[in-house]
Amino acid sequence: MQQVGNVVQYILNMGPSVMLPIMIFIIALVFRVKPAKALRSALTIGIGMVGINLVINLLTTNIGPAAKAMVKRFGFHLTIVDVGWPSAAAGAWGQPISSVLIPILLVVNLILIMLKVTKTLDIDIWNYWHMVAAGSVAYIVTKSWVFSIISAILYMTFCLIIADRTAHSVQEFYGLEGISFPTGSSDAFGLIGIPVAWVISKTPGLRNLHADSETIQKKFGIFGEPMMMGIIIGAAIAALGGYDVAGILKMGINMGAVMMLMPRMVKLLMEGLIPISESARDVLTKRYGEGREIYLGMDAALSTGAPATLATGLLLVPITLFIAVILPGNRVLPFGDLATIPFYVSLIVASRKGNIIHSVIAGAIVITLALLMATDFATVHTAMLQGVVSLPAGSAQVSSLDMGGNFLNWILLKLAYVWNAIF
């Protein structure tokens, strides 16, 4: 068991920019891509992922301090700190059950494909931490390896099915041919957010409200371009944080850079993915006929190549803080996961074809529910992190929007309590 854990941890420590090309190269060879072409595609994808991570880091390092400044300026006092997905992931990997889950989940994914339960081959090994977290939470509550493994498998199955059901809108809106998003947080938020957004689109007074990036650009000219949208939204967030003029301008330029650079990084990554996707489709068509297809499951970070997704996520940063303060029953102070809100709304934005107004309203409703779930999740979330990561000074409990505010995790947490009551 220790040897398995060491191998898994060694692979994970290489990070997504190394893991992903290795997985892509192997899959490309399986789908009969010539070795030289497979290597070129894999390396292109790896470099594209490096670029995406650099831009995400630019987003995170700017939004985090701005959120902290807003909290300090407006005197928000909430007792549970949102420590963000990195801490949640570290806590998940720190549980005894984590070492065996990755190989189990890989095998389960392949079995589900063979049984035609799913069309998604989840090659985003790095984001398997969501499934591992589900299993880890189950282990903390029940101490049962059986139920922990079942929980992780159930979580993965839900994500694969949601990824399948949303693949068409993802491919159409984001231009990601042959791709689906089995990312745990995006799927959980989309599971609630997509039907909520649909209801909004049918509600009198709201259904006629429409603002996508193309419409905004057409109406406002240069001020409606994605770059300018990023500058304006970034400057507004900095102003709410009480930044001085220099800080506001710097924040605006950095967010404008995020809006301009991200689509270019995603386009680079897709240059490597398209040949493999086409080859996979050809191989499956020859073997199973026209009706058989497979989606490559990728990180929902690819969705940030769309200005509407980034704009929706950035607009929801101050809205999330406001909701947290006024929401009865909430004790979570959003912080660590604010920069990753664009990932959470990726499926919602795609389902509304980039309508920012409907996406922001739906996102706000889902985040309201997520804050209440994260509050309820705090005791177990804190237990998972104790002894693994350092908790914020002065905080008795911690949680996160990504894991604690995740509907799939919350349901499995309740099932864990039921398991304890029965067994």
Tab-separated table of C-alpha atoms in Angstrom:
chain	number	residue	atom	x	y	z
A	1	MET	CA	0.000	0.000	0.000
A	2	GLN	CA	2.843	2.361	0.879
A	3	GLN	CA	4.558	1.643	-2.439
A	4	VAL	CA	1.344	2.367	-4.357
A	5	GLY	CA	0.950	5.601	-2.422
A	6	ASN	CA	4.543	6.627	-3.161
A	7	VAL	CA	4.107	6.007	-6.901
A	8	VAL	CA	0.827	7.963	-7.008
A	9	GLN	CA	2.327	10.843	-5.033
A	10	TYR	CA	5.435	10.926	-7.250
A	11	ILE	CA	3.251	11.246	-10.353
A	12	LEU	CA	1.063	13.923	-8.751
A	13	ASN	CA	4.089	15.931	-7.645
A	14	MET	CA	5.055	16.392	-11.297
A	15	GLY	CA	2.032	18.669	-11.683
A	16	PRO	CA	-0.545	18.896	-14.482
A	17	SER	CA	1.863	20.419	-17.015
A	18	VAL	CA	3.918	17.171	-16.940
A	19	MET	CA	1.206	14.623	-16.121
A	20	LEU	CA	-1.115	15.752	-18.892
A	21	PRO	CA	1.399	15.399	-21.778
A	22	ILE	CA	2.351	11.919	-20.569
A	23	MET	CA	-1.302	10.840	-20.474
A	24	ILE	CA	-1.978	12.478	-23.838
A	25	PHE	CA	1.009	10.767	-25.467
A	26	ILE	CA	-0.109	7.331	-24.244
A	27	ILE	CA	-3.718	7.914	-25.333
A	28	ALA	CA	-2.584	9.224	-28.721
A	29	LEU	CA	-0.610	6.027	-29.327
A	30	VAL	CA	-3.624	3.941	-28.284
A	31	PHE	CA	-5.685	5.758	-30.912
A	32	ARG	CA	-3.026	5.054	-33.547
A	33	VAL	CA	-1.551	8.520	-33.868
A	34	LYS	CA	1.985	8.313	-35.286
A	35	PRO	CA	4.610	8.595	-32.507
A	36	ALA	CA	6.153	11.822	-33.822
A	37	LYS	CA	2.743	13.480	-34.187
A	38	ALA	CA	1.648	12.141	-30.796
A	39	LEU	CA	4.772	13.558	-29.144
A	40	ARG	CA	4.291	16.946	-30.788
A	41	SER	CA	0.637	17.086	-29.726
A	42	ALA	CA	1.460	16.032	-26.158
A	43	LEU	CA	4.196	18.637	-25.784
A	44	THR	CA	2.014	21.352	-27.313
A	45	ILE	CA	-0.717	20.527	-24.811
A	46	GLY	CA	1.803	20.612	-21.949
A	47	ILE	CA	3.083	24.014	-23.007
A	48	GLY	CA	-0.478	25.268	-23.423
A	49	MET	CA	-1.256	24.098	-19.890
A	50	VAL	CA	1.809	25.957	-18.592
A	51	GLY	CA	0.493	29.102	-20.268
A	52	ILE	CA	-2.999	28.612	-18.824
A	53	ASN	CA	-1.572	28.097	-15.325
A	54	LEU	CA	0.526	31.259	-15.630
A	55	VAL	CA	-2.563	33.293	-16.515
A	56	ILE	CA	-4.614	31.631	-13.752
A	57	ASN	CA	-1.817	32.475	-11.312
A	58	LEU	CA	-2.025	36.109	-12.472
A	59	LEU	CA	-5.759	36.014	-11.768
A	60	THR	CA	-5.355	34.364	-8.370
A	61	THR	CA	-2.566	36.588	-7.082
A	62	ASN	CA	-4.607	39.672	-7.899
A	63	ILE	CA	-8.084	38.596	-6.788
A	64	GLY	CA	-6.887	37.148	-3.452
A	65	PRO	CA	-5.399	40.380	-2.040
A	66	ALA	CA	-8.310	42.423	-3.438
A	67	ALA	CA	-10.808	40.170	-1.658
A	68	LYS	CA	-8.793	40.412	1.558
A	69	ALA	CA	-8.770	44.194	1.244
A	70	MET	CA	-12.555	44.255	0.757
A	71	VAL	CA	-13.054	42.083	3.834
A	72	LYS	CA	-10.856	44.379	5.929
A	73	ARG	CA	-12.364	47.590	4.538
A	74	PHE	CA	-15.981	46.638	5.126
A	75	GLY	CA	-15.324	44.827	8.415
A	76	PHE	CA	-16.813	41.450	7.477
A	77	HIS	CA	-16.835	39.133	10.491
A	78	LEU	CA	-17.529	35.464	9.742
A	79	THR	CA	-16.111	32.595	11.786
A	80	ILE	CA	-15.346	29.974	9.120
A	81	VAL	CA	-12.590	30.776	6.626
A	82	ASP	CA	-12.724	29.581	3.012
A	83	VAL	CA	-9.211	28.157	2.603
A	84	GLY	CA	-9.641	27.369	-1.099
A	85	TRP	CA	-9.256	24.264	-3.216
A	86	PRO	CA	-5.439	23.834	-2.816
A	87	SER	CA	-5.828	23.221	0.916
A	88	ALA	CA	-8.845	20.979	0.317
A	89	ALA	CA	-6.835	18.947	-2.208
A	90	ALA	CA	-3.900	18.635	0.204
A	91	GLY	CA	-6.251	17.457	2.934
A	92	ALA	CA	-7.789	14.882	0.614
A	93	TRP	CA	-4.410	13.470	-0.413
A	94	GLY	CA	-3.390	13.302	3.241
A	95	GLN	CA	-5.963	10.622	4.104
A	96	PRO	CA	-4.992	6.908	4.211
A	97	ILE	CA	-7.570	5.974	1.566
A	98	SER	CA	-6.200	8.361	-1.082
A	99	SER	CA	-3.306	6.168	-2.266
A	100	VAL	CA	-5.545	3.439	-3.714
A	101	LEU	CA	-8.252	5.614	-5.219
A	102	ILE	CA	-6.450	6.887	-8.345
A	103	PRO	CA	-5.831	3.420	-9.912
A	104	ILE	CA	-9.331	2.298	-8.880
A	105	LEU	CA	-10.930	5.358	-10.485
A	106	LEU	CA	-8.944	4.945	-13.700
A	107	VAL	CA	-10.110	1.351	-14.037
A	108	VAL	CA	-13.711	2.296	-13.212
A	109	ASN	CA	-13.661	5.004	-15.905
A	110	LEU	CA	-12.529	2.471	-18.518
A	111	ILE	CA	-15.180	-0.039	-17.411
A	112	LEU	CA	-17.906	2.616	-17.619
A	113	ILE	CA	-16.786	3.468	-21.164
A	114	MET	CA	-16.876	-0.193	-22.199
A	115	LEU	CA	-20.357	-0.552	-20.672
A	116	LYS	CA	-21.437	2.601	-22.544
A	117	VAL	CA	-22.415	4.298	-19.290
A	118	THR	CA	-20.249	7.238	-20.308
A	119	LYS	CA	-18.498	8.624	-23.371
A	120	THR	CA	-15.960	10.604	-21.329
A	121	LEU	CA	-12.399	9.381	-20.817
A	122	ASP	CA	-11.212	11.551	-17.946
A	123	ILE	CA	-7.534	12.204	-18.675
A	124	ASP	CA	-7.331	15.114	-16.245
A	125	ILE	CA	-5.641	13.050	-13.516
A	126	TRP	CA	-4.726	16.148	-11.524
A	127	ASN	CA	-8.411	16.918	-10.915
A	128	TYR	CA	-9.079	13.419	-9.657
A	129	TRP	CA	-8.513	15.084	-6.289
A	130	HIS	CA	-12.238	15.927	-6.299
A	131	MET	CA	-13.100	12.218	-6.332
A	132	VAL	CA	-10.382	11.503	-3.778
A	133	ALA	CA	-11.853	14.237	-1.552
A	134	ALA	CA	-15.258	12.543	-1.682
A	135	GLY	CA	-13.648	9.273	-0.642
A	136	SER	CA	-11.576	10.990	2.059
A	137	VAL	CA	-14.617	12.691	3.579
A	138	ALA	CA	-16.422	9.356	3.643
A	139	TYR	CA	-13.424	7.768	5.377
A	140	ILE	CA	-13.253	10.504	8.029
A	141	VAL	CA	-16.950	10.102	8.865
A	142	THR	CA	-17.322	6.309	8.614
A	143	LYS	CA	-13.769	4.885	8.896
A	144	SER	CA	-14.962	2.420	6.272
A	145	TRP	CA	-12.712	1.745	3.280
A	146	VAL	CA	-15.626	0.123	1.464
A	147	PHE	CA	-17.902	3.143	1.738
A	148	SER	CA	-15.006	5.492	0.967
A	149	ILE	CA	-14.257	3.704	-2.301
A	150	ILE	CA	-17.973	3.578	-3.143
A	151	SER	CA	-18.248	7.339	-2.500
A	152	ALA	CA	-15.306	8.149	-4.775
A	153	ILE	CA	-16.723	5.926	-7.537
A	154	LEU	CA	-20.182	7.485	-7.190
A	155	TYR	CA	-18.679	10.968	-7.384
A	156	MET	CA	-16.734	10.074	-10.515
A	157	THR	CA	-19.786	8.475	-12.118
A	158	PHE	CA	-21.906	11.564	-11.461
A	159	CYS	CA	-19.178	13.790	-12.936
A	160	LEU	CA	-18.807	11.630	-16.050
A	161	ILE	CA	-22.557	11.598	-16.662
A	162	ILE	CA	-22.822	15.370	-16.177
A	163	ALA	CA	-19.818	15.833	-18.467
A	164	ASP	CA	-21.548	13.728	-21.139
A	165	ARG	CA	-24.823	15.629	-20.836
A	166	THR	CA	-23.108	19.012	-21.102
A	167	ALA	CA	-20.517	18.045	-23.740
A	168	HIS	CA	-22.555	19.412	-26.643
A	169	SER	CA	-22.917	22.883	-25.127
A	170	VAL	CA	-19.253	22.880	-24.042
A	171	GLN	CA	-18.077	21.947	-27.523
A	172	GLU	CA	-20.428	24.374	-29.263
A	173	PHE	CA	-19.939	27.422	-27.043
A	174	TYR	CA	-16.242	27.061	-26.203
A	175	GLY	CA	-15.223	25.609	-29.557
A	176	LEU	CA	-13.630	22.584	-27.863
A	177	GLU	CA	-14.257	19.763	-30.295
A	178	GLY	CA	-14.387	16.306	-28.704
A	179	ILE	CA	-13.931	17.723	-25.175
A	180	SER	CA	-16.048	17.457	-22.022
A	181	PHE	CA	-15.581	18.797	-18.485
A	182	PRO	CA	-15.637	16.095	-15.763
A	183	THR	CA	-14.159	18.614	-13.280
A	184	GLY	CA	-15.881	17.989	-9.942
A	185	SER	CA	-16.600	21.565	-8.895
A	186	SER	CA	-17.832	22.678	-12.330
A	187	ASP	CA	-20.140	19.664	-12.593
A	188	ALA	CA	-21.588	20.101	-9.103
A	189	PHE	CA	-22.266	23.808	-9.626
A	190	GLY	CA	-23.611	23.105	-13.110
A	191	LEU	CA	-25.961	20.403	-11.819
A	192	ILE	CA	-27.861	23.075	-9.897
A	193	GLY	CA	-26.970	26.144	-11.947
A	194	ILE	CA	-28.053	24.931	-15.385
A	195	PRO	CA	-31.717	24.312	-14.438
A	196	VAL	CA	-31.721	27.541	-12.399
A	197	ALA	CA	-30.410	29.462	-15.408
A	198	TRP	CA	-33.062	27.817	-17.606
A	199	VAL	CA	-35.803	28.981	-15.245
A	200	ILE	CA	-34.327	32.494	-15.325
A	201	SER	CA	-34.390	32.423	-19.128
A	202	LYS	CA	-38.142	31.674	-19.004
A	203	THR	CA	-39.016	34.214	-16.274
A	204	PRO	CA	-40.900	37.331	-17.438
A	205	GLY	CA	-38.806	40.435	-16.928
A	206	LEU	CA	-35.578	38.440	-16.946
A	207	ARG	CA	-35.823	36.359	-20.099
A	208	ASN	CA	-35.335	39.371	-22.369
A	209	LEU	CA	-32.198	40.532	-20.575
A	210	HIS	CA	-29.270	39.589	-22.758
A	211	ALA	CA	-25.630	40.596	-22.660
A	212	ASP	CA	-22.942	38.384	-24.151
A	213	SER	CA	-19.425	39.563	-24.971
A	214	GLU	CA	-20.238	40.060	-28.666
A	215	THR	CA	-23.330	42.169	-27.932
A	216	ILE	CA	-21.442	44.270	-25.383
A	217	GLN	CA	-18.603	44.844	-27.850
A	218	LYS	CA	-21.042	45.837	-30.585
A	219	LYS	CA	-22.858	48.331	-28.344
A	220	PHE	CA	-19.889	49.849	-26.556
A	221	GLY	CA	-17.129	49.595	-29.163
A	222	ILE	CA	-13.646	49.462	-27.674
A	223	PHE	CA	-15.085	49.588	-24.132
A	224	GLY	CA	-16.948	46.367	-24.847
A	225	GLU	CA	-13.880	44.406	-25.965
A	226	PRO	CA	-12.825	41.559	-23.635
A	227	MET	CA	-9.599	43.366	-22.746
A	228	MET	CA	-11.479	46.515	-21.717
A	229	MET	CA	-14.118	44.470	-19.866
A	230	GLY	CA	-11.317	42.925	-17.810
A	231	ILE	CA	-9.762	46.326	-17.122
A	232	ILE	CA	-13.082	47.851	-16.032
A	233	ILE	CA	-14.138	44.917	-13.827
A	234	GLY	CA	-10.633	44.609	-12.338
A	235	ALA	CA	-10.488	48.325	-11.564
A	236	ALA	CA	-13.939	48.170	-9.940
A	237	ILE	CA	-12.880	45.257	-7.694
A	238	ALA	CA	-9.727	47.154	-6.689
A	239	ALA	CA	-11.774	50.281	-5.938
A	240	LEU	CA	-14.082	48.242	-3.683
A	241	GLY	CA	-10.952	47.032	-1.902
A	242	GLY	CA	-9.916	50.626	-1.235
A	243	TYR	CA	-6.846	50.561	-3.490
A	244	ASP	CA	-5.159	53.843	-4.412
A	245	VAL	CA	-5.105	55.084	-8.012
A	246	ALA	CA	-1.922	53.185	-8.862
A	247	GLY	CA	-3.325	49.973	-7.397
A	248	ILE	CA	-6.610	50.373	-9.262
A	249	LEU	CA	-4.796	50.911	-12.577
A	250	LYS	CA	-2.468	47.955	-11.981
A	251	MET	CA	-5.354	45.662	-11.078
A	252	GLY	CA	-7.265	46.778	-14.151
A	253	ILE	CA	-4.346	46.131	-16.498
A	254	ASN	CA	-3.712	42.705	-14.958
A	255	MET	CA	-7.352	41.643	-15.364
A	256	GLY	CA	-7.316	42.995	-18.914
A	257	ALA	CA	-4.242	40.836	-19.531
A	258	VAL	CA	-6.089	37.780	-18.173
A	259	MET	CA	-9.018	38.403	-20.533
A	260	MET	CA	-6.714	38.845	-23.531
A	261	LEU	CA	-4.150	36.112	-22.852
A	262	MET	CA	-6.378	33.246	-21.718
A	263	PRO	CA	-8.089	32.625	-25.105
A	264	ARG	CA	-4.659	32.481	-26.756
A	265	MET	CA	-3.396	29.891	-24.254
A	266	VAL	CA	-6.493	27.743	-24.721
A	267	LYS	CA	-6.120	27.974	-28.496
A	268	LEU	CA	-2.531	26.722	-28.194
A	269	LEU	CA	-3.615	23.776	-26.061
A	270	MET	CA	-6.372	22.905	-28.537
A	271	GLU	CA	-3.821	22.754	-31.376
A	272	GLY	CA	-2.431	19.700	-29.641
A	273	LEU	CA	-5.785	18.149	-28.740
A	274	ILE	CA	-7.540	18.340	-32.110
A	275	PRO	CA	-5.364	15.748	-33.961
A	276	ILE	CA	-5.857	13.248	-31.124
A	277	SER	CA	-9.595	13.892	-30.942
A	278	GLU	CA	-9.931	13.371	-34.700
A	279	SER	CA	-7.900	10.163	-34.595
A	280	ALA	CA	-9.946	8.820	-31.658
A	281	ARG	CA	-13.154	9.498	-33.554
A	282	ASP	CA	-11.856	7.713	-36.673
A	283	VAL	CA	-10.717	4.651	-34.724
A	284	LEU	CA	-14.000	4.345	-32.816
A	285	THR	CA	-16.065	4.850	-35.970
A	286	LYS	CA	-14.212	2.037	-37.748
A	287	ARG	CA	-14.610	-0.297	-34.799
A	288	TYR	CA	-18.107	0.494	-33.515
A	289	GLY	CA	-19.800	2.384	-36.344
A	290	GLU	CA	-20.928	5.977	-36.669
A	291	GLY	CA	-22.825	6.056	-33.375
A	292	ARG	CA	-19.816	5.460	-31.123
A	293	GLU	CA	-17.799	8.443	-29.940
A	294	ILE	CA	-15.567	9.359	-27.053
A	295	TYR	CA	-14.942	12.658	-25.299
A	296	LEU	CA	-11.608	13.575	-23.773
A	297	GLY	CA	-12.310	14.810	-20.241
A	298	MET	CA	-10.311	17.969	-19.577
A	299	ASP	CA	-9.983	20.622	-16.874
A	300	ALA	CA	-12.770	23.209	-16.881
A	301	ALA	CA	-9.969	25.798	-16.835
A	302	LEU	CA	-10.253	25.612	-20.634
A	303	SER	CA	-13.568	27.455	-20.299
A	304	THR	CA	-11.750	30.594	-19.208
A	305	GLY	CA	-10.776	31.093	-22.822
A	306	ALA	CA	-14.273	32.576	-23.247
A	307	PRO	CA	-14.560	36.249	-22.148
A	308	ALA	CA	-18.143	35.651	-20.941
A	309	THR	CA	-16.969	33.021	-18.439
A	310	LEU	CA	-14.215	35.217	-17.043
A	311	ALA	CA	-16.499	38.248	-16.903
A	312	THR	CA	-19.206	36.260	-15.086
A	313	GLY	CA	-16.683	34.913	-12.575
A	314	LEU	CA	-15.119	38.300	-11.871
A	315	LEU	CA	-18.510	39.995	-11.426
A	316	LEU	CA	-19.453	37.301	-8.921
A	317	VAL	CA	-16.441	38.039	-6.662
A	318	PRO	CA	-17.918	41.104	-4.881
A	319	ILE	CA	-21.428	39.628	-5.187
A	320	THR	CA	-20.264	36.491	-3.337
A	321	LEU	CA	-18.798	38.552	-0.495
A	322	PHE	CA	-22.003	40.569	-0.234
A	323	ILE	CA	-24.171	37.434	-0.155
A	324	ALA	CA	-21.942	35.883	2.522
A	325	VAL	CA	-22.480	38.855	4.828
A	326	ILE	CA	-26.270	39.151	4.481
A	327	LEU	CA	-27.163	35.446	4.178
A	328	PRO	CA	-28.885	34.101	7.333
A	329	GLY	CA	-27.219	30.911	8.557
A	330	ASN	CA	-23.962	31.445	6.671
A	331	ARG	CA	-20.727	31.518	8.672
A	332	VAL	CA	-18.234	31.107	5.794
A	333	LEU	CA	-16.019	34.020	4.786
A	334	PRO	CA	-15.287	33.498	1.061
A	335	PHE	CA	-11.640	33.973	0.265
A	336	GLY	CA	-9.486	31.155	-1.097
A	337	ASP	CA	-11.886	30.078	-3.853
A	338	LEU	CA	-12.979	33.489	-5.127
A	339	ALA	CA	-10.493	33.394	-8.008
A	340	THR	CA	-11.809	30.026	-9.194
A	341	ILE	CA	-15.452	31.107	-9.509
A	342	PRO	CA	-15.056	31.267	-13.337
A	343	PHE	CA	-14.520	27.476	-13.302
A	344	TYR	CA	-17.640	26.942	-11.194
A	345	VAL	CA	-19.880	28.812	-13.647
A	346	SER	CA	-18.340	27.350	-16.827
A	347	LEU	CA	-21.217	24.960	-17.567
A	348	ILE	CA	-23.820	27.567	-16.612
A	349	VAL	CA	-22.347	30.111	-19.047
A	350	ALA	CA	-22.186	27.515	-21.833
A	351	SER	CA	-25.816	26.493	-21.249
A	352	ARG	CA	-26.889	30.144	-21.626
A	353	LYS	CA	-24.665	30.611	-24.707
A	354	GLY	CA	-22.640	33.321	-23.003
A	355	ASN	CA	-25.486	35.428	-21.617
A	356	ILE	CA	-23.619	37.152	-18.792
A	357	ILE	CA	-26.723	38.539	-17.058
A	358	HIS	CA	-28.483	35.180	-16.764
A	359	SER	CA	-25.202	33.487	-15.804
A	360	VAL	CA	-24.454	35.985	-13.025
A	361	ILE	CA	-27.969	35.654	-11.562
A	362	ALA	CA	-27.832	31.844	-11.695
A	363	GLY	CA	-24.286	31.876	-10.307
A	364	ALA	CA	-25.352	34.055	-7.389
A	365	ILE	CA	-28.192	31.661	-6.536
A	366	VAL	CA	-25.912	28.622	-6.667
A	367	ILE	CA	-23.244	30.367	-4.565
A	368	THR	CA	-25.914	31.203	-1.980
A	369	LEU	CA	-26.650	27.490	-1.629
A	370	ALA	CA	-22.923	26.676	-1.705
A	371	LEU	CA	-22.233	28.982	1.246
A	372	LEU	CA	-24.866	27.210	3.339
A	373	MET	CA	-23.489	23.788	2.380
A	374	ALA	CA	-19.931	24.954	3.115
A	375	THR	CA	-21.081	26.130	6.553
A	376	ASP	CA	-22.638	22.717	7.236
A	377	PHE	CA	-19.467	21.020	5.947
A	378	ALA	CA	-17.077	22.957	8.206
A	379	THR	CA	-16.638	20.374	10.976
A	380	VAL	CA	-15.631	17.544	8.628
A	381	HIS	CA	-13.661	19.894	6.365
A	382	THR	CA	-11.635	21.108	9.374
A	383	ALA	CA	-11.006	17.541	10.528
A	384	MET	CA	-9.719	16.599	7.061
A	385	LEU	CA	-7.156	19.422	7.068
A	386	GLN	CA	-5.911	19.081	10.645
A	387	GLY	CA	-2.361	17.796	10.734
A	388	VAL	CA	-2.053	18.089	6.948
A	389	VAL	CA	-2.036	21.846	6.269
A	390	SER	CA	-1.676	24.875	8.524
A	391	LEU	CA	-5.026	26.418	9.403
A	392	PRO	CA	-5.411	30.219	9.194
A	393	ALA	CA	-4.478	32.011	12.399
A	394	GLY	CA	-7.473	32.764	14.600
A	395	SER	CA	-9.896	30.487	12.732
A	396	ALA	CA	-11.612	27.739	14.716
A	397	GLN	CA	-13.023	26.099	11.585
A	398	VAL	CA	-12.365	26.115	7.852
A	399	SER	CA	-14.277	25.159	4.744
A	400	SER	CA	-14.229	25.912	1.011
A	401	LEU	CA	-16.623	26.680	-1.800
A	402	ASP	CA	-14.957	24.068	-4.009
A	403	MET	CA	-15.324	21.083	-1.693
A	404	GLY	CA	-17.560	22.176	1.188
A	405	GLY	CA	-19.948	24.104	-1.068
A	406	ASN	CA	-20.055	21.288	-3.592
A	407	PHE	CA	-23.527	19.721	-3.912
A	408	LEU	CA	-22.194	16.261	-4.818
A	409	ASN	CA	-19.845	16.239	-1.817
A	410	TRP	CA	-22.607	17.465	0.477
A	411	ILE	CA	-24.976	14.674	-0.622
A	412	LEU	CA	-22.258	12.062	-0.103
A	413	LEU	CA	-21.539	13.534	3.339
A	414	LYS	CA	-25.173	12.993	4.299
A	415	LEU	CA	-25.031	9.445	2.930
A	416	ALA	CA	-21.984	8.836	5.114
A	417	TYR	CA	-24.009	9.737	8.192
A	418	VAL	CA	-26.748	7.362	7.020
A	419	TRP	CA	-24.116	4.619	6.575
A	420	ASN	CA	-22.943	5.194	10.158
A	421	ALA	CA	-26.497	4.971	11.441
A	422	ILE	CA	-27.070	1.639	9.663
A	423	PHE	CA	-23.697	-0.019	10.164
